[in-house]
JSON list of C-alpha atoms in Angstrom, two decimals:
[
{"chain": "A", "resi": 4, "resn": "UNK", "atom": "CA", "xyz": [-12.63, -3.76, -3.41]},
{"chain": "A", "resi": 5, "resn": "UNK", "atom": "CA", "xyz": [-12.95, -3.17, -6.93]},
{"chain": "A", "resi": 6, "resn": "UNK", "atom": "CA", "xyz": [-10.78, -0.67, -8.81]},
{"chain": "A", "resi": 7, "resn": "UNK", "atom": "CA", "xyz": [-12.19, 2.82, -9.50]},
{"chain": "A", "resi": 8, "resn": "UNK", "atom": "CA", "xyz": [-13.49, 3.18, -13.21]},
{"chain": "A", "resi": 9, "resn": "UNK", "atom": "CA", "xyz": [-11.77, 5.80, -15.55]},
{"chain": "A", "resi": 10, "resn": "UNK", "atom": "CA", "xyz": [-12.37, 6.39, -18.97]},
{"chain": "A", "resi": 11, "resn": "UNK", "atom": "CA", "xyz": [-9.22, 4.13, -21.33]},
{"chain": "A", "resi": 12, "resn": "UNK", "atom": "CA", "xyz": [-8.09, 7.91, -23.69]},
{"chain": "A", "resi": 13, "resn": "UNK", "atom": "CA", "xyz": [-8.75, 10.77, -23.38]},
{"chain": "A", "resi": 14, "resn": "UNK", "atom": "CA", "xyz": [-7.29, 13.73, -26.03]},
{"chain": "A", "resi": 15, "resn": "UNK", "atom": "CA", "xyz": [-7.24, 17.30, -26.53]},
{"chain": "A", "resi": 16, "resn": "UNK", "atom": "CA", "xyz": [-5.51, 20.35, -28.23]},
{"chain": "A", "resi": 17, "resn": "UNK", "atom": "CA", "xyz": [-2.49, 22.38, -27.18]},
{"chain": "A", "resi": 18, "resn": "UNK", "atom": "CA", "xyz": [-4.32, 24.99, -25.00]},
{"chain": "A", "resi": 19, "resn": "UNK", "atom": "CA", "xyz": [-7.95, 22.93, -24.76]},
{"chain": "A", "resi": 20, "resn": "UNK", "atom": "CA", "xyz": [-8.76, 21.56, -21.67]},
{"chain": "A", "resi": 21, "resn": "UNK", "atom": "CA", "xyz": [-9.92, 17.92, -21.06]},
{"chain": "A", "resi": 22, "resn": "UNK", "atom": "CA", "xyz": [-11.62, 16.42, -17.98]},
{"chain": "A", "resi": 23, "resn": "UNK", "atom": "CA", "xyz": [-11.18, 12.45, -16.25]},
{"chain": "A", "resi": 24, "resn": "UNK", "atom": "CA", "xyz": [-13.60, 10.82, -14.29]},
{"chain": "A", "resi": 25, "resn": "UNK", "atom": "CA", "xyz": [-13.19, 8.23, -11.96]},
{"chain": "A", "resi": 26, "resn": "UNK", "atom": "CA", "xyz": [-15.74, 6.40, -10.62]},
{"chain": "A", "resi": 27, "resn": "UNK", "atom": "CA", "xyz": [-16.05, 4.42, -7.85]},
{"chain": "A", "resi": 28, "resn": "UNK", "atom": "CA", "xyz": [-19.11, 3.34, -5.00]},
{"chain": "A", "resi": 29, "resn": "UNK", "atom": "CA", "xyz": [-20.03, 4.54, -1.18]},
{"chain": "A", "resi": 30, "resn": "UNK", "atom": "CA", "xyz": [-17.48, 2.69, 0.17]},
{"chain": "A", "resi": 31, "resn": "UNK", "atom": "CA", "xyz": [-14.79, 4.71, -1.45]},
{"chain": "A", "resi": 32, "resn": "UNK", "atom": "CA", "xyz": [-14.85, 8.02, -3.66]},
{"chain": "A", "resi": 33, "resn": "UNK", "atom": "CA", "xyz": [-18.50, 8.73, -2.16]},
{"chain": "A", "resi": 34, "resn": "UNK", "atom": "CA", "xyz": [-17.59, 8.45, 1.84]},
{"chain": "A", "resi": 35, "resn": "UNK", "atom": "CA", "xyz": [-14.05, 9.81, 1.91]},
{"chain": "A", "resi": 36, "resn": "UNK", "atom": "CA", "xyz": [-12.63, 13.00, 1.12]},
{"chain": "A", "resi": 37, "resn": "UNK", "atom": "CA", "xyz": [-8.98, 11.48, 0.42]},
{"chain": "A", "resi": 38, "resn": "UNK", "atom": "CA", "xyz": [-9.25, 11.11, -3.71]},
{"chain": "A", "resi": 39, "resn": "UNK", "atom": "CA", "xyz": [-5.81, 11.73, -5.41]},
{"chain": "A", "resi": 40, "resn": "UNK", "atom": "CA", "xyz": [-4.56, 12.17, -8.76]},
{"chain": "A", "resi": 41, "resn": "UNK", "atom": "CA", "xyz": [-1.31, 10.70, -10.00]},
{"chain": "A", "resi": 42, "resn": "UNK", "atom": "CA", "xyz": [0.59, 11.00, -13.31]},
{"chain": "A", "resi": 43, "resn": "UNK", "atom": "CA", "xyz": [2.50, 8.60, -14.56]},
{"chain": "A", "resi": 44, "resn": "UNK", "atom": "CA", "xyz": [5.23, 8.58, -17.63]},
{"chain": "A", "resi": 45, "resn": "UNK", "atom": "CA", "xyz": [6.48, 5.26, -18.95]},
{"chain": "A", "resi": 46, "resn": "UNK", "atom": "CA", "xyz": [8.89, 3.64, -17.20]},
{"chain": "A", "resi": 47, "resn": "UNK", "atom": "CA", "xyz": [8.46, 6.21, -14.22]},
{"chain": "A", "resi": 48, "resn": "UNK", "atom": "CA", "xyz": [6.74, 6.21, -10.77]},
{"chain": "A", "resi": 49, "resn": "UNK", "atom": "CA", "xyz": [3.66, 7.56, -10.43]},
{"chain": "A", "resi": 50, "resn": "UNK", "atom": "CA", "xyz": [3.65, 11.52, -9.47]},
{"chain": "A", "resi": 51, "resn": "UNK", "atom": "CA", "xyz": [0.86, 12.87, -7.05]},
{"chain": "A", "resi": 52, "resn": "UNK", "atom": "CA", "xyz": [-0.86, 15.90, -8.52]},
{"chain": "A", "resi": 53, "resn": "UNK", "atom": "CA", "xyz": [-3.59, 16.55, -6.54]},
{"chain": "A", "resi": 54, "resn": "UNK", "atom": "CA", "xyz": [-4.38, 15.33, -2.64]},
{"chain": "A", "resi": 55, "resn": "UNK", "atom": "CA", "xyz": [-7.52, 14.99, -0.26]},
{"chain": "A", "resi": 56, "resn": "UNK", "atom": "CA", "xyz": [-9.95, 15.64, -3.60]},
{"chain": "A", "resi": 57, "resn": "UNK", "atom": "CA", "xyz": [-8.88, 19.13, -4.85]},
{"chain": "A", "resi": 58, "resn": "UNK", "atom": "CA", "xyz": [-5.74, 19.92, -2.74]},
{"chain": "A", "resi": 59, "resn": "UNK", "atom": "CA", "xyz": [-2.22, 20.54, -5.63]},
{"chain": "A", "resi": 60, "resn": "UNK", "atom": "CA", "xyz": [0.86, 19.96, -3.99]},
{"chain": "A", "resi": 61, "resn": "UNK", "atom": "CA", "xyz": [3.99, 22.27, -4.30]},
{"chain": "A", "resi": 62, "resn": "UNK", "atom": "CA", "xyz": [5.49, 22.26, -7.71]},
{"chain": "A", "resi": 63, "resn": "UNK", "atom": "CA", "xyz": [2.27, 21.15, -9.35]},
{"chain": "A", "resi": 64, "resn": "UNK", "atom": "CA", "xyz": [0.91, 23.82, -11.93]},
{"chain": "A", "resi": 65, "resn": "UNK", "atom": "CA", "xyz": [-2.38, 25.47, -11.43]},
{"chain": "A", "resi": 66, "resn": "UNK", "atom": "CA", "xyz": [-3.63, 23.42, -14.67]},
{"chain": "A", "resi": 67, "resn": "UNK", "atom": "CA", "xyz": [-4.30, 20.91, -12.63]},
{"chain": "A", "resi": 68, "resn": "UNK", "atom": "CA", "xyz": [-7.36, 20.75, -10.60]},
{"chain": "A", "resi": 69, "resn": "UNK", "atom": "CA", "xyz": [-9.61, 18.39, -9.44]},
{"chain": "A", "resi": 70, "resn": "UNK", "atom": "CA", "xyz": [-13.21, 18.09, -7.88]},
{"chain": "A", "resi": 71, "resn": "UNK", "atom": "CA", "xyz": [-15.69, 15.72, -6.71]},
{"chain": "A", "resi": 72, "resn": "UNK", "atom": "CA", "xyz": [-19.52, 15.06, -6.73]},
{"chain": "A", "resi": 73, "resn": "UNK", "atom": "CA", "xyz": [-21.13, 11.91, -5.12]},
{"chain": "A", "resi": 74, "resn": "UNK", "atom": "CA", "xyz": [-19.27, 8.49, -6.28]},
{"chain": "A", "resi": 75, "resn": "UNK", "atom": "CA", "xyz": [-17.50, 10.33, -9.16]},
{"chain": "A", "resi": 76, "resn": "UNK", "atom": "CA", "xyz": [-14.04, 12.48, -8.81]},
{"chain": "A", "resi": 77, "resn": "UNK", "atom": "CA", "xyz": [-12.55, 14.51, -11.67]},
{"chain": "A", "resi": 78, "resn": "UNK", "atom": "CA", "xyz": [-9.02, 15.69, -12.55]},
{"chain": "A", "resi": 79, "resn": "UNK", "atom": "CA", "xyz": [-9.40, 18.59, -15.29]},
{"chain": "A", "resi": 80, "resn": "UNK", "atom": "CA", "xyz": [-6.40, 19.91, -17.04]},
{"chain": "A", "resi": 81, "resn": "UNK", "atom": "CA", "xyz": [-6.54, 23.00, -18.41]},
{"chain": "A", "resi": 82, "resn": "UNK", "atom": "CA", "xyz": [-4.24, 25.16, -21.25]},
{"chain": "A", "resi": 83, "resn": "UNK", "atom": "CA", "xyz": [-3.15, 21.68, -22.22]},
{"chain": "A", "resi": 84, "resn": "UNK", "atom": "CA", "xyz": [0.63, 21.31, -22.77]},
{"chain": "A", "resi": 85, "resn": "UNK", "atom": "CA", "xyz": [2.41, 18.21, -24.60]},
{"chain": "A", "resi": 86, "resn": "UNK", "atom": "CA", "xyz": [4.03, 17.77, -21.09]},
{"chain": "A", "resi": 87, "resn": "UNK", "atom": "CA", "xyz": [0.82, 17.00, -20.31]},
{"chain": "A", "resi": 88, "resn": "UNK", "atom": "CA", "xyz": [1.07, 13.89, -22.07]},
{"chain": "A", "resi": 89, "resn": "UNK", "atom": "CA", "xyz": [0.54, 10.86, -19.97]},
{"chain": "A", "resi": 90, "resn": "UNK", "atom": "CA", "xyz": [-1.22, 8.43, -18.16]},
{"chain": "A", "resi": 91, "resn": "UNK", "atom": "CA", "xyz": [-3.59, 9.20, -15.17]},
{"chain": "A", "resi": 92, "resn": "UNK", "atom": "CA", "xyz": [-4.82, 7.53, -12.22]},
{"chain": "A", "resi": 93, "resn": "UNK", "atom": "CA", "xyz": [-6.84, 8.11, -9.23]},
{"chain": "A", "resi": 94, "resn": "UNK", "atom": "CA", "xyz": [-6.65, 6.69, -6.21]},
{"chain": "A", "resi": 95, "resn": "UNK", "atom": "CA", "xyz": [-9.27, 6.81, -2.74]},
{"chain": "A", "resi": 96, "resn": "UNK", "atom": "CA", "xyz": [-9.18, 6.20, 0.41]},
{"chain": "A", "resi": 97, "resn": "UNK", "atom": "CA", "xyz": [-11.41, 2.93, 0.90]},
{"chain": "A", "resi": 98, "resn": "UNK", "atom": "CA", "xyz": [-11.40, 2.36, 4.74]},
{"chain": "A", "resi": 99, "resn": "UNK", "atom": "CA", "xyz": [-9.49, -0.07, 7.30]},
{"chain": "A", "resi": 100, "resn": "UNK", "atom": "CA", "xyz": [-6.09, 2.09, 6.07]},
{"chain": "A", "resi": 101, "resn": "UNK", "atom": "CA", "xyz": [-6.55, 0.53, 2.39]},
{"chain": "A", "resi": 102, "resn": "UNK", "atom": "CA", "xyz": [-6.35, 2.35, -1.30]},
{"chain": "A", "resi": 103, "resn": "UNK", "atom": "CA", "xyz": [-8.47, 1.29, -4.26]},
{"chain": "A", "resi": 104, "resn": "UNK", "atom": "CA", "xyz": [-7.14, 2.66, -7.86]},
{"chain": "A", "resi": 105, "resn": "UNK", "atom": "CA", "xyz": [-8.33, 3.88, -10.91]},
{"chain": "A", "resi": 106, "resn": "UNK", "atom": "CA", "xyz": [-7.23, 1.69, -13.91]},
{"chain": "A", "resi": 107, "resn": "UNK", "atom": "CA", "xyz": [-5.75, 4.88, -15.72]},
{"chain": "A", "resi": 108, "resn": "UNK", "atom": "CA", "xyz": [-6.58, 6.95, -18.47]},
{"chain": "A", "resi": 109, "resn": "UNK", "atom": "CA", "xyz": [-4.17, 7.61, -21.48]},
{"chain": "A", "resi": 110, "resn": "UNK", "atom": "CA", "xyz": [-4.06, 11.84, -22.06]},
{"chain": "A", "resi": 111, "resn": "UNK", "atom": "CA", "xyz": [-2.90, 12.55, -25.51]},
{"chain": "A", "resi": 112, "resn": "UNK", "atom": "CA", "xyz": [-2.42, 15.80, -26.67]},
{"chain": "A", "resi": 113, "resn": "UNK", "atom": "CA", "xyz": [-2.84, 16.20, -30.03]},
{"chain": "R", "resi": 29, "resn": "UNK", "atom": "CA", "xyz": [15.56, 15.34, -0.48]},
{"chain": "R", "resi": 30, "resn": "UNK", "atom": "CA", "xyz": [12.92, 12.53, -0.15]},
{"chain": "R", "resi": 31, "resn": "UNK", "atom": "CA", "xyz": [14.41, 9.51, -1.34]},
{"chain": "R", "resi": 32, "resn": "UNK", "atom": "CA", "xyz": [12.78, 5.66, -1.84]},
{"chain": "R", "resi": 33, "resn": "UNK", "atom": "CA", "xyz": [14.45, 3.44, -3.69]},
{"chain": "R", "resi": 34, "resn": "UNK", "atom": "CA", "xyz": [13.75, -0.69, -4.08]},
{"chain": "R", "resi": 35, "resn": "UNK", "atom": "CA", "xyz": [15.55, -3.71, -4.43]},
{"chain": "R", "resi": 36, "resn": "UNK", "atom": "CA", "xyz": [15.23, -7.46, -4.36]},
{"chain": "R", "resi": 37, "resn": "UNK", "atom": "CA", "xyz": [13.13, -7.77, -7.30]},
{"chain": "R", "resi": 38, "resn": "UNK", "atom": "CA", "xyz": [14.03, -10.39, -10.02]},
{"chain": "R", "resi": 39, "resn": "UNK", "atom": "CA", "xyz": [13.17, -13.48, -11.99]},
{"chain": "R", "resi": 40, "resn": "UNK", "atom": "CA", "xyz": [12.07, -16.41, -9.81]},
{"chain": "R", "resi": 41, "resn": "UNK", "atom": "CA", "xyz": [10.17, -19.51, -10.65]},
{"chain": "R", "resi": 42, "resn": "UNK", "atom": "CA", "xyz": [6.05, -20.25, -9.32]},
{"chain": "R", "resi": 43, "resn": "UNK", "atom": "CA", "xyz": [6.56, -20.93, -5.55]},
{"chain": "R", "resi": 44, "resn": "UNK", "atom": "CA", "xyz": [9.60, -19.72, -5.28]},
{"chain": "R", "resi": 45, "resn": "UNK", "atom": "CA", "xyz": [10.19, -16.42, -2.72]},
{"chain": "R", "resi": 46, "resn": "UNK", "atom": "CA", "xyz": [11.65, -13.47, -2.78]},
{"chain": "R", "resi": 47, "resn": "UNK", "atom": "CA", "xyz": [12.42, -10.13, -0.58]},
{"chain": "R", "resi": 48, "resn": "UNK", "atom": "CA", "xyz": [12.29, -6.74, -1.21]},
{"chain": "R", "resi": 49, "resn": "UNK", "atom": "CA", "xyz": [13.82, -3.78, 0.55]},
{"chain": "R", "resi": 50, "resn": "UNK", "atom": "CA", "xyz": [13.14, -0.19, 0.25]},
{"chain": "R", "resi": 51, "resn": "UNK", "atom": "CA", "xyz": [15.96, 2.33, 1.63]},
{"chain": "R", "resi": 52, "resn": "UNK", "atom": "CA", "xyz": [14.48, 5.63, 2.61]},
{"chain": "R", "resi": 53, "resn": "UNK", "atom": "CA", "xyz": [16.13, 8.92, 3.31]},
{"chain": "R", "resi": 54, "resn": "UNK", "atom": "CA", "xyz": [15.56, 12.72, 3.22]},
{"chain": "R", "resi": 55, "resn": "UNK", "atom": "CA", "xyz": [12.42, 11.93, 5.53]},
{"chain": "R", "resi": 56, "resn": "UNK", "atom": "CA", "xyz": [12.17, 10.92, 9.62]},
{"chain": "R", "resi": 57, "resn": "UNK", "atom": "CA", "xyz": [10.97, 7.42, 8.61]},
{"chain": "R", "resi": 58, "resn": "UNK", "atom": "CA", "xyz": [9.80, 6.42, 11.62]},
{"chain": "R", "resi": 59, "resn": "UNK", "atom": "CA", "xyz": [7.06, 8.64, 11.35]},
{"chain": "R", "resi": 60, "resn": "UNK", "atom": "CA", "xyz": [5.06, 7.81, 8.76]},
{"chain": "R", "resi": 61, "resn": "UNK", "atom": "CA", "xyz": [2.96, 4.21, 7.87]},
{"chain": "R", "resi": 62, "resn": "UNK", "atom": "CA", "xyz": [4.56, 2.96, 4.95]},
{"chain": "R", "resi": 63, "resn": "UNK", "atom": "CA", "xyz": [2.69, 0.59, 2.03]},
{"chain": "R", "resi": 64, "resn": "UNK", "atom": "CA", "xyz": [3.34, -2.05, -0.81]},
{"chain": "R", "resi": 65, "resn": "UNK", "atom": "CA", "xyz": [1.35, -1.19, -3.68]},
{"chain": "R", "resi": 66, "resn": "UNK", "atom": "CA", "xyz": [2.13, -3.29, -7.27]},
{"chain": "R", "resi": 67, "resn": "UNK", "atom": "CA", "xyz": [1.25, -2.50, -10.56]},
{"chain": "R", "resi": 68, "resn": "UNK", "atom": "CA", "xyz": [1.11, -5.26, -13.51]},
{"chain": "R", "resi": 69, "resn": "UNK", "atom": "CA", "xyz": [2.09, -4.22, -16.71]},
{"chain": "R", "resi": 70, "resn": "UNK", "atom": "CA", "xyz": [-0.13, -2.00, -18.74]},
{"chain": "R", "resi": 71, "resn": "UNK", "atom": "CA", "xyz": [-2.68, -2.01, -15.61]},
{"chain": "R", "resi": 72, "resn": "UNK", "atom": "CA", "xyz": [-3.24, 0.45, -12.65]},
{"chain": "R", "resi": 73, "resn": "UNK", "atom": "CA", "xyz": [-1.58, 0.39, -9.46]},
{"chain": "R", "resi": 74, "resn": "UNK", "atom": "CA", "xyz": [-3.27, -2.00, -6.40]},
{"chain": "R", "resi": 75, "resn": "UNK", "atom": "CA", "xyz": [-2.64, -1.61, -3.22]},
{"chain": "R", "resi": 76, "resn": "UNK", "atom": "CA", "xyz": [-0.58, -4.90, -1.51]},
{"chain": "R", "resi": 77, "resn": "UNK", "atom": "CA", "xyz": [0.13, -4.13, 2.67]},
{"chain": "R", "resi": 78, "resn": "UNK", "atom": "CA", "xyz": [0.57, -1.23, 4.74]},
{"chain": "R", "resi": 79, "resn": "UNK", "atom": "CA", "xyz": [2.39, -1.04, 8.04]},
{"chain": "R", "resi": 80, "resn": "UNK", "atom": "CA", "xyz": [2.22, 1.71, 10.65]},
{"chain": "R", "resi": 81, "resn": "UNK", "atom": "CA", "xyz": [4.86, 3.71, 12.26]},
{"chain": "R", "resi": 82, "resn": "UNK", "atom": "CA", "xyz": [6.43, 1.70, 14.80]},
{"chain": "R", "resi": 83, "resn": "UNK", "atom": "CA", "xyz": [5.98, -1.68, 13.13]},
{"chain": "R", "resi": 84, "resn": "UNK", "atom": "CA", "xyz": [3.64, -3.00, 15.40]},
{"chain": "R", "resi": 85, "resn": "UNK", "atom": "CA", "xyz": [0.76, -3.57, 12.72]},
{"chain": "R", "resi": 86, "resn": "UNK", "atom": "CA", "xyz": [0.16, -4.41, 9.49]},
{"chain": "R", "resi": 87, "resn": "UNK", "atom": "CA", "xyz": [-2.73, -5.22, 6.88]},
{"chain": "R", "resi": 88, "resn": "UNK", "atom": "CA", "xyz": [-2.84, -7.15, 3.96]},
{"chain": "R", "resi": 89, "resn": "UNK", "atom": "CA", "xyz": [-4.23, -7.35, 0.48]},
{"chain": "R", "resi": 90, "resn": "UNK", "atom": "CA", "xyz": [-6.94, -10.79, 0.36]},
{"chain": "R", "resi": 91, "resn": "UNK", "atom": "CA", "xyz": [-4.70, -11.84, -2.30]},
{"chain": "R", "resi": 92, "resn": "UNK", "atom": "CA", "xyz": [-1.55, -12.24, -0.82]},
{"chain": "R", "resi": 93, "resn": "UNK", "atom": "CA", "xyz": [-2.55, -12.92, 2.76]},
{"chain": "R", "resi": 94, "resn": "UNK", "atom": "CA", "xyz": [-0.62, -15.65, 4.33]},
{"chain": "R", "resi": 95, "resn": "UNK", "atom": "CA", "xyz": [2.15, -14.87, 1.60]},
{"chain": "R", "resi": 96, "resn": "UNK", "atom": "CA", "xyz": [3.45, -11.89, 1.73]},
{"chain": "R", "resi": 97, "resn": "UNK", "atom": "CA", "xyz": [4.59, -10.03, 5.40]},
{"chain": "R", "resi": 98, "resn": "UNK", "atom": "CA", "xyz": [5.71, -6.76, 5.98]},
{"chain": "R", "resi": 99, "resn": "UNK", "atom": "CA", "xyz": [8.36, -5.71, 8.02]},
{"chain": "R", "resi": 100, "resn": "UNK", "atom": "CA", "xyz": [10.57, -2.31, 8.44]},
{"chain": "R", "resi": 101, "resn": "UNK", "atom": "CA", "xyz": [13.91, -1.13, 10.48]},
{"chain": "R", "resi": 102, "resn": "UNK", "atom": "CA", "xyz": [13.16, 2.21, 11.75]},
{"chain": "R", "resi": 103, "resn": "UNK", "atom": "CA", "xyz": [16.68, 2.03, 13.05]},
{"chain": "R", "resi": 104, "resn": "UNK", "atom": "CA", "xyz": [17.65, 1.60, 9.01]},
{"chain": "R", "resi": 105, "resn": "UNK", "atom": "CA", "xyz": [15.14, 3.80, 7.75]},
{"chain": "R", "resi": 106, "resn": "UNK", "atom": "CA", "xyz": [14.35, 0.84, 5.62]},
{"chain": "R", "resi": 107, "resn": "UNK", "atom": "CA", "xyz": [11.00, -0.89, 4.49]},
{"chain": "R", "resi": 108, "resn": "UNK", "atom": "CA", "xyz": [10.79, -4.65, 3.43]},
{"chain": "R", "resi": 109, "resn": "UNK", "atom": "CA", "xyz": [8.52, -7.22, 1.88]},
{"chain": "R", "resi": 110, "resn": "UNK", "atom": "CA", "xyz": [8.74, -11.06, 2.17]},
{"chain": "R", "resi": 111, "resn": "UNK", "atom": "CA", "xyz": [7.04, -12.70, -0.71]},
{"chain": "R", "resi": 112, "resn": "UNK", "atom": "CA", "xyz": [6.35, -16.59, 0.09]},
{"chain": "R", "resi": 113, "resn": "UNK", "atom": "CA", "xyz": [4.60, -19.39, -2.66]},
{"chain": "R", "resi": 114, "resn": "UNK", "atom": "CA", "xyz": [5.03, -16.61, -5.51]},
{"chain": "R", "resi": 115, "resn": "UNK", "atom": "CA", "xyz": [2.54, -17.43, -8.42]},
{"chain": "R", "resi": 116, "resn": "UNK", "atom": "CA", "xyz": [2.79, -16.27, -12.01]},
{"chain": "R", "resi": 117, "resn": "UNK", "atom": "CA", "xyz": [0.14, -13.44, -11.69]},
{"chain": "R", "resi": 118, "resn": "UNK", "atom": "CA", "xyz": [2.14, -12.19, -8.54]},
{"chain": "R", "resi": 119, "resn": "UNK", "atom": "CA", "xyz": [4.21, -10.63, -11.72]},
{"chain": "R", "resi": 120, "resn": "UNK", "atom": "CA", "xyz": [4.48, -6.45, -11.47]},
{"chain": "R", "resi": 121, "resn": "UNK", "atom": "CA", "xyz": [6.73, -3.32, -10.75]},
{"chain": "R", "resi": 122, "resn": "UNK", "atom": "CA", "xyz": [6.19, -3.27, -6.91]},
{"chain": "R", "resi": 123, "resn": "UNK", "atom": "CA", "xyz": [6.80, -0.03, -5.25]},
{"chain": "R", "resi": 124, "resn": "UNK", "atom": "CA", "xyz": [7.30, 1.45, -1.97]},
{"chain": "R", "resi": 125, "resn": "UNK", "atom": "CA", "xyz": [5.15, 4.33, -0.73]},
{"chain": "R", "resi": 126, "resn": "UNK", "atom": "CA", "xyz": [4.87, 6.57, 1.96]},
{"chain": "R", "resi": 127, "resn": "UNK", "atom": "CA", "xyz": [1.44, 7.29, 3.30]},
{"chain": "R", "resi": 128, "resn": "UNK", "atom": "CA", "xyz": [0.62, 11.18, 4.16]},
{"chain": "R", "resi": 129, "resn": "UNK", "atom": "CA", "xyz": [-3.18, 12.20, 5.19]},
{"chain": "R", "resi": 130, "resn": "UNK", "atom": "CA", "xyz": [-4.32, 8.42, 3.58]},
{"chain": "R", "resi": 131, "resn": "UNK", "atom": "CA", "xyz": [-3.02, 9.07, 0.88]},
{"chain": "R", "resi": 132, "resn": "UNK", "atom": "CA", "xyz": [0.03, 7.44, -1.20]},
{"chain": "R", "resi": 133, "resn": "UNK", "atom": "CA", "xyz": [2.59, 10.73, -1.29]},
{"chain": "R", "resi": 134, "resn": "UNK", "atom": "CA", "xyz": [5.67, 9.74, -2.29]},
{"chain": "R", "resi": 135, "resn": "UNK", "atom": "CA", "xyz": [6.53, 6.20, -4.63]},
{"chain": "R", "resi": 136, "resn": "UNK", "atom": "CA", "xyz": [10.25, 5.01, -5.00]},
{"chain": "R", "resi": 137, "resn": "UNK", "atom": "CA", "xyz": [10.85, 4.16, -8.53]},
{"chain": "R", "resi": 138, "resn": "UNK", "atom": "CA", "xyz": [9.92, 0.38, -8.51]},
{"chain": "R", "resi": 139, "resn": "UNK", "atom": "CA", "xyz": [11.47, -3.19, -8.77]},
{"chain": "R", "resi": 140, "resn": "UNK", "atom": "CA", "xyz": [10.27, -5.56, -11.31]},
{"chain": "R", "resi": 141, "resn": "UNK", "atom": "CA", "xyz": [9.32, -9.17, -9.98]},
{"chain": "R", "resi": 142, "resn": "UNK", "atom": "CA", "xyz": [8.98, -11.63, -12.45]},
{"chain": "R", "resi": 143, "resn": "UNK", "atom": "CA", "xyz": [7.39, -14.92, -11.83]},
{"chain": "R", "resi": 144, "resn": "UNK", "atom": "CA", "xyz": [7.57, -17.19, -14.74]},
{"chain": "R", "resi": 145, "resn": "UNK", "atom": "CA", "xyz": [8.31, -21.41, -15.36]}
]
């Protein structure tokens, strides 16, 4: 499969909110409900922040949300923090018990 | 607490091999599928082999099929990877992840493989 397209940077102001895409085809993101969002600090494992498309697990914050619509899912993060700093990557379900990734998008918060 | 934690990983040389183990606790391994996924530096994460609960199947990647086998211990709570004919672009941070609802829950913190002449 290929990897799910997200936009390289995204940015935003303390408080603003910003929104990542990820793309991907009806094979993945478009047939299966099972998109997740993961964020990643350097040097660190990737965290899950959102399951099964819009779904936060405990602990998240309710900044975090997410949403799809055809071949596209979207993470939005709202009332930026500079915690929020970080990269971002999605991940779907792609049949026969396989994932296909996003190839991350760089928040800064400016 | 859920724990994952990897080892093995290292410096080795183009077709050379190497195995990695992942040590799980805080969880009742032997109920979940568990996956390889790798990530190359400064790229996203890609999904390597999966393996269900009791061992008895497993899938592969295209890329390192007929290279790379997965195995696990349920008796250990403990995951591995056997990496065979290693080439240079076989280089990432491989990590061990637990699958919940198809989707990759929990990640250990990674171990670095290196493969370099």
């Amino acid at each position: 499969q290929s990897a799910l397209t997200q936009p390289r940077s995204v940015s935003g102001s303390p408080g603003q909110s910003v929104t990542i895409s990820c793309t991907g085809t009806s094979s993945d993101v478009g047939t299966y409900n099972y998109v997740s969002w993961y964020q990643q600090r350097p040097g660190k494992a990737p965290k899950l922040m959102i399951s099964d498309v819009t779904q936060r697990p405990s602990g998240v914050p309710d900044r975090f949300s997410g949403s799809k619509s055809g071949n596209t899912a979207s993470l939005t993060v709202s009332g930026l923090q500079a915690e929020d700093e970080a990269d971002y990557y999605c991940c779907s379900y792609a049949g026969s018990y396989t994932w296909v990734f996003g190839g991350g998008t760089k928040l800064t918060v400016l | 607490e859920v724990q994952l934690v990897e080892s093995g990983g290292g410096s080795v040389q183009p077709g050379g091999s190497l195995r990695l183990s992942c040590a799980t606790s805080g969880f009742t391994f032997s109920d979940y599928w568990m996956h390889w996924v790798r990530q190359a530096p400064g790229k996203g994460p890609v999904w390597v082999s999966r393996i269900i609960s009791d061992g008895s199947s497993a899938s592969y990647a295209d890329f390192v099929k007929g290279r790379f086998t997965i195995s696990r211990d349920n008796a250990k709570n403990t995951l591995y990877l056997q990496m065979n004919s290693l080439r240079v672009e076989d280089t990432a941070v491989y990590y061990c992840v637990r699958d919940e609802r198809y989707a990759p829950s929990r990640w250990g913190q990674g171990t670095l493989v290196s493969v370099s002449s």
